[in-house]
Structure formats: C-alpha cells, structure tokens
C-alpha cells in the first residue's frame, strides 16, 4: 500500500474496545465481534475461536478436562477485560453451560495468560490467534474443543461506504487480503 500511496500514513492502534470511527478520527478498523447494524461498511475476513488450552506438562500432571464440569478440579488463568466474570461459558448441542474453574492468576492481557499457561500454571481461555504460535510449537494443547462457543467473525470496517477515498479502499483491500491469507483466522 505504501508503494502505491507514498503519502499514506498508517497509524496502527491496538485498542480492546469498540472504537467510534468518526468521533475518534479513524478511517478503518478491524473488529473481532458480531457487528451491530450501523452505517459502517464491512468486509468479513475470517473468524476466531474461543479456546481453552494448557501446557502438555500441566495436563500430564493434572489430567485433561473432558467436560466443563471437570474445570472445577483445575487451576485457571482467566484473561479478563474490564468488569467481567471469571466464569467460562461453553456450548454443546444447543445447551449453554457455565464453568467456574479455580483461579490461580487473573490477567488483563492475552499474551500474559498464554505465557502463564505455557509455564504450566493452569488452563487459560483466549482467542485462537492469540495462542496459535504456542499451539503450533507444541507448547500448548487445546482442550474442550467440542464445547467451544460459535466462532467470532472478524471484519475490516470503514465509514465511507461506496464513496471511500482511493487510500481508504486500498487499505481495506490490503488488510482484507492479508487477514484472509492468515490460517489462524479460519
């Protein structure tokens, strides 16, 4: 994109909340959420899963949970954003089940939760892309996959609709192409 638009300046901010594009001065955003009805234009680029994972060493020492009820016997490292509950919600066969694992450490950043899980401190629940490298490397194993909630959609959004400037369209296309090519976002 920079080659095609040499004057383009990309300001990249990683914000863990819904940003009001017009009010806060942003042209484009990547949203990981169901989109409400709004005046924004959106391009769906993938999905992520909410996964529960732990290190192989932790699972060898404490056993592998086979159902959400088994979490009561495990240590957890909840990744919590804002005033949220520590309970984890699971789905299977149209039923919803809530589990409250024992809490060892509460963190507000996914990378800290992933690092603690890799170190063997317990199970954590994060978005699939947040632990993808550790899973690929064999440092973490995903458990309770059959109880995962539905995947969360990922969209590139902008406010200009069909009248979007060439720079905004180019950035949206660039982001969409790159995100769609990422195998962790499927």
mmCIF file of C-alpha atoms in Angstrom:
data_model
loop_
_atom_site.group_PDB
_atom_site.id
_atom_site.type_symbol
_atom_site.label_atom_id
_atom_site.label_comp_id
_atom_site.label_asym_id
_atom_site.label_seq_id
_atom_site.Cartn_x
_atom_site.Cartn_y
_atom_site.Cartn_z
ATOM 1 C CA UNK A 1 0.000 0.000 0.000
ATOM 2 C CA UNK A 2 2.838 2.384 0.847
ATOM 3 C CA UNK A 3 4.364 1.877 -2.622
ATOM 4 C CA UNK A 4 1.117 2.798 -4.337
ATOM 5 C CA UNK A 5 0.328 5.721 -1.999
ATOM 6 C CA UNK A 6 3.663 7.186 -0.863
ATOM 7 C CA UNK A 7 1.931 9.910 1.171
ATOM 8 C CA UNK A 8 -0.191 7.435 3.098
ATOM 9 C CA UNK A 9 0.471 7.367 6.828
ATOM 10 C CA UNK A 10 -0.864 4.353 8.688
ATOM 11 C CA UNK A 11 -1.383 4.886 12.410
ATOM 12 C CA UNK A 12 -1.873 1.488 13.984
ATOM 13 C CA UNK A 13 -3.536 1.336 17.403
ATOM 14 C CA UNK A 14 -4.458 -1.850 19.236
ATOM 15 C CA UNK A 15 -7.490 -0.995 21.339
ATOM 16 C CA UNK A 16 -9.553 -3.527 23.215
ATOM 17 C CA UNK A 17 -12.909 -1.807 22.827
ATOM 18 C CA UNK A 18 -15.271 -0.753 20.067
ATOM 19 C CA UNK A 19 -13.977 2.472 18.539
ATOM 20 C CA UNK A 20 -16.362 5.072 17.119
ATOM 21 C CA UNK A 21 -14.537 5.734 13.866
ATOM 22 C CA UNK A 22 -15.863 9.207 13.051
ATOM 23 C CA UNK A 23 -15.788 10.520 16.623
ATOM 24 C CA UNK A 24 -12.267 9.276 17.301
ATOM 25 C CA UNK A 25 -10.720 10.124 13.932
ATOM 26 C CA UNK A 26 -10.148 6.652 12.484
ATOM 27 C CA UNK A 27 -10.769 5.723 8.857
ATOM 28 C CA UNK A 28 -10.519 1.927 9.105
ATOM 29 C CA UNK A 29 -10.730 -0.639 11.906
ATOM 30 C CA UNK A 30 -10.503 -4.386 12.317
ATOM 31 C CA UNK A 31 -13.313 -5.652 14.530
ATOM 32 C CA UNK A 32 -13.489 -9.047 16.193
ATOM 33 C CA UNK A 33 -17.171 -9.193 17.083
ATOM 34 C CA UNK A 34 -20.652 -9.582 15.726
ATOM 35 C CA UNK A 35 -21.370 -6.261 14.066
ATOM 36 C CA UNK A 36 -24.365 -4.243 15.157
ATOM 37 C CA UNK A 37 -26.465 -2.590 12.495
ATOM 38 C CA UNK A 38 -24.671 0.640 11.718
ATOM 39 C CA UNK A 39 -23.723 2.947 8.915
ATOM 40 C CA UNK A 40 -20.326 1.284 8.568
ATOM 41 C CA UNK A 41 -19.222 -0.661 5.538
ATOM 42 C CA UNK A 42 -17.777 -4.042 6.470
ATOM 43 C CA UNK A 43 -15.736 -6.732 4.745
ATOM 44 C CA UNK A 44 -15.746 -10.095 6.512
ATOM 45 C CA UNK A 45 -12.223 -11.544 6.544
ATOM 46 C CA UNK A 46 -12.345 -14.544 8.866
ATOM 47 C CA UNK A 47 -13.267 -15.906 12.262
ATOM 48 C CA UNK A 48 -11.575 -16.768 15.533
ATOM 49 C CA UNK A 49 -12.436 -19.337 18.169
ATOM 50 C CA UNK A 50 -12.523 -19.007 21.951
ATOM 51 C CA UNK A 51 -10.237 -21.818 23.055
ATOM 52 C CA UNK A 52 -9.191 -23.366 26.350
ATOM 53 C CA UNK A 53 -5.584 -24.512 26.410
ATOM 54 C CA UNK A 54 -2.822 -25.638 28.747
ATOM 55 C CA UNK A 55 0.727 -26.881 28.540
ATOM 56 C CA UNK A 56 1.325 -30.592 27.966
ATOM 57 C CA UNK A 57 3.189 -30.675 31.308
ATOM 58 C CA UNK A 58 0.202 -29.206 33.167
ATOM 59 C CA UNK A 59 -2.175 -31.692 31.533
ATOM 60 C CA UNK A 60 0.166 -34.605 32.315
ATOM 61 C CA UNK A 61 0.294 -33.568 35.976
ATOM 62 C CA UNK A 62 -3.391 -32.660 36.449
ATOM 63 C CA UNK A 63 -5.249 -34.606 33.771
ATOM 64 C CA UNK A 64 -7.111 -33.388 30.704
ATOM 65 C CA UNK A 65 -10.599 -31.983 31.322
ATOM 66 C CA UNK A 66 -13.227 -33.842 29.289
ATOM 67 C CA UNK A 67 -16.175 -31.561 30.130
ATOM 68 C CA UNK A 68 -16.660 -28.046 31.527
ATOM 69 C CA UNK A 69 -17.623 -29.598 34.888
ATOM 70 C CA UNK A 70 -14.079 -31.012 35.120
ATOM 71 C CA UNK A 71 -12.706 -27.462 35.301
ATOM 72 C CA UNK A 72 -13.640 -27.305 38.998
ATOM 73 C CA UNK A 73 -10.623 -29.567 39.567
ATOM 74 C CA UNK A 74 -8.220 -27.385 37.578
ATOM 75 C CA UNK A 75 -6.303 -24.147 38.037
ATOM 76 C CA UNK A 76 -7.276 -21.358 35.659
ATOM 77 C CA UNK A 77 -5.661 -18.205 34.367
ATOM 78 C CA UNK A 78 -8.608 -16.030 33.302
ATOM 79 C CA UNK A 79 -7.974 -13.338 30.717
ATOM 80 C CA UNK A 80 -10.447 -10.625 31.728
ATOM 81 C CA UNK A 81 -11.083 -7.292 30.032
ATOM 82 C CA UNK A 82 -12.898 -4.785 32.193
ATOM 83 C CA UNK A 83 -15.512 -5.671 34.789
ATOM 84 C CA UNK A 84 -16.141 -9.202 33.637
ATOM 85 C CA UNK A 85 -16.924 -12.505 35.239
ATOM 86 C CA UNK A 86 -14.341 -15.218 35.742
ATOM 87 C CA UNK A 87 -16.845 -17.875 34.650
ATOM 88 C CA UNK A 88 -16.345 -19.506 31.268
ATOM 89 C CA UNK A 89 -19.379 -20.190 29.061
ATOM 90 C CA UNK A 90 -19.490 -23.325 26.900
ATOM 91 C CA UNK A 91 -21.926 -24.635 24.271
ATOM 92 C CA UNK A 92 -22.863 -28.122 23.146
ATOM 93 C CA UNK A 93 -25.926 -29.463 21.417
ATOM 94 C CA UNK A 94 -27.851 -26.223 21.792
ATOM 95 C CA UNK A 95 -27.162 -26.102 25.547
ATOM 96 C CA UNK A 96 -25.127 -23.476 27.352
ATOM 97 C CA UNK A 97 -23.031 -24.427 30.353
ATOM 98 C CA UNK A 98 -21.099 -22.137 32.679
ATOM 99 C CA UNK A 99 -17.992 -23.331 34.490
ATOM 100 C CA UNK A 100 -16.114 -21.574 37.244
ATOM 101 C CA UNK A 101 -12.618 -23.014 37.390
ATOM 102 C CA UNK A 102 -10.340 -22.379 40.383
ATOM 103 C CA UNK A 103 -8.457 -19.173 39.778
ATOM 104 C CA UNK A 104 -4.727 -19.014 40.237
ATOM 105 C CA UNK A 105 -3.921 -15.776 38.427
ATOM 106 C CA UNK A 106 -6.138 -13.149 36.756
ATOM 107 C CA UNK A 107 -4.643 -11.132 33.899
ATOM 108 C CA UNK A 108 -5.875 -8.447 31.524
ATOM 109 C CA UNK A 109 -3.629 -9.267 28.567
ATOM 110 C CA UNK A 110 -3.828 -12.386 26.455
ATOM 111 C CA UNK A 111 -0.071 -12.680 25.996
ATOM 112 C CA UNK A 112 0.392 -12.851 29.777
ATOM 113 C CA UNK A 113 -2.304 -15.538 30.076
ATOM 114 C CA UNK A 114 -0.663 -17.528 27.275
ATOM 115 C CA UNK A 115 2.806 -17.208 28.851
ATOM 116 C CA UNK A 116 1.460 -18.355 32.233
ATOM 117 C CA UNK A 117 -0.231 -21.345 30.603
ATOM 118 C CA UNK A 118 2.975 -22.243 28.739
ATOM 119 C CA UNK A 119 4.798 -22.083 32.093
ATOM 120 C CA UNK A 120 2.390 -24.711 33.435
ATOM 121 C CA UNK A 121 0.358 -22.550 35.807
ATOM 122 C CA UNK A 122 -3.030 -23.751 34.571
ATOM 123 C CA UNK A 123 -5.613 -23.545 31.822
ATOM 124 C CA UNK A 124 -6.416 -20.319 30.041
ATOM 125 C CA UNK A 125 -9.104 -19.217 27.618
ATOM 126 C CA UNK A 126 -8.080 -16.904 24.803
ATOM 127 C CA UNK A 127 -8.897 -16.293 21.163
ATOM 128 C CA UNK A 128 -7.358 -18.884 18.861
ATOM 129 C CA UNK A 129 -4.981 -16.489 17.113
ATOM 130 C CA UNK A 130 -3.585 -15.328 20.468
ATOM 131 C CA UNK A 131 -2.114 -18.773 21.210
ATOM 132 C CA UNK A 132 -1.597 -20.026 17.639
ATOM 133 C CA UNK A 133 2.214 -19.877 17.692
ATOM 134 C CA UNK A 134 2.419 -21.733 21.019
ATOM 135 C CA UNK A 135 -0.033 -24.387 19.815
ATOM 136 C CA UNK A 136 1.945 -24.880 16.577
ATOM 137 C CA UNK A 137 5.156 -25.189 18.625
ATOM 138 C CA UNK A 138 3.597 -27.832 20.894
ATOM 139 C CA UNK A 139 3.846 -25.582 23.957
ATOM 140 C CA UNK A 140 0.062 -25.559 24.439
ATOM 141 C CA UNK A 141 -2.713 -28.050 23.736
ATOM 142 C CA UNK A 142 -6.341 -27.125 23.097
ATOM 143 C CA UNK A 143 -8.913 -28.924 25.266
ATOM 144 C CA UNK A 144 -12.718 -28.989 25.367
ATOM 145 C CA UNK A 145 -13.000 -28.207 21.636
ATOM 146 C CA UNK A 146 -16.428 -29.830 21.386
ATOM 147 C CA UNK A 147 -17.728 -27.281 23.924
ATOM 148 C CA UNK A 148 -16.435 -24.129 22.213
ATOM 149 C CA UNK A 149 -18.940 -21.340 21.578
ATOM 150 C CA UNK A 150 -19.572 -20.378 17.945
ATOM 151 C CA UNK A 151 -16.627 -18.679 16.198
ATOM 152 C CA UNK A 152 -16.442 -14.888 16.331
ATOM 153 C CA UNK A 153 -16.402 -13.049 12.977
ATOM 154 C CA UNK A 154 -13.629 -10.643 12.004
ATOM 155 C CA UNK A 155 -14.404 -7.641 9.790
ATOM 156 C CA UNK A 156 -12.500 -4.733 8.312
ATOM 157 C CA UNK A 157 -14.826 -1.752 8.732
ATOM 158 C CA UNK A 158 -14.838 1.809 7.443
ATOM 159 C CA UNK A 159 -17.364 4.589 7.387
ATOM 160 C CA UNK A 160 -17.187 5.941 3.867
ATOM 161 C CA UNK A 161 -19.178 3.274 2.033
ATOM 162 C CA UNK A 162 -19.032 3.394 -1.763
ATOM 163 C CA UNK A 163 -17.616 6.909 -1.655
ATOM 164 C CA UNK A 164 -14.478 5.761 0.162
ATOM 165 C CA UNK A 165 -11.315 7.504 -0.946
ATOM 166 C CA UNK A 166 -8.821 5.540 -3.009
ATOM 167 C CA UNK A 167 -6.485 5.399 0.005
ATOM 168 C CA UNK A 168 -9.170 4.001 2.303
ATOM 169 C CA UNK A 169 -10.220 1.440 -0.324
ATOM 170 C CA UNK A 170 -6.579 0.446 -0.849
ATOM 171 C CA UNK A 171 -6.038 -0.010 2.883
ATOM 172 C CA UNK A 172 -9.258 -2.016 3.280
ATOM 173 C CA UNK A 173 -8.263 -4.251 0.348
ATOM 174 C CA UNK A 174 -4.722 -4.671 1.710
ATOM 175 C CA UNK A 175 -5.957 -5.607 5.195
ATOM 176 C CA UNK A 176 -8.642 -7.936 3.854
ATOM 177 C CA UNK A 177 -6.153 -9.760 1.624
ATOM 178 C CA UNK A 178 -3.617 -10.178 4.423
ATOM 179 C CA UNK A 179 -6.144 -11.272 7.040
ATOM 180 C CA UNK A 180 -7.851 -13.729 4.692
ATOM 181 C CA UNK A 181 -4.460 -15.326 3.989
ATOM 182 C CA UNK A 182 -3.800 -15.919 7.715
ATOM 183 C CA UNK A 183 -4.642 -19.571 8.508
ATOM 184 C CA UNK A 184 -5.226 -18.759 12.194
ATOM 185 C CA UNK A 185 -8.282 -16.688 11.260
ATOM 186 C CA UNK A 186 -10.462 -19.517 9.933
#
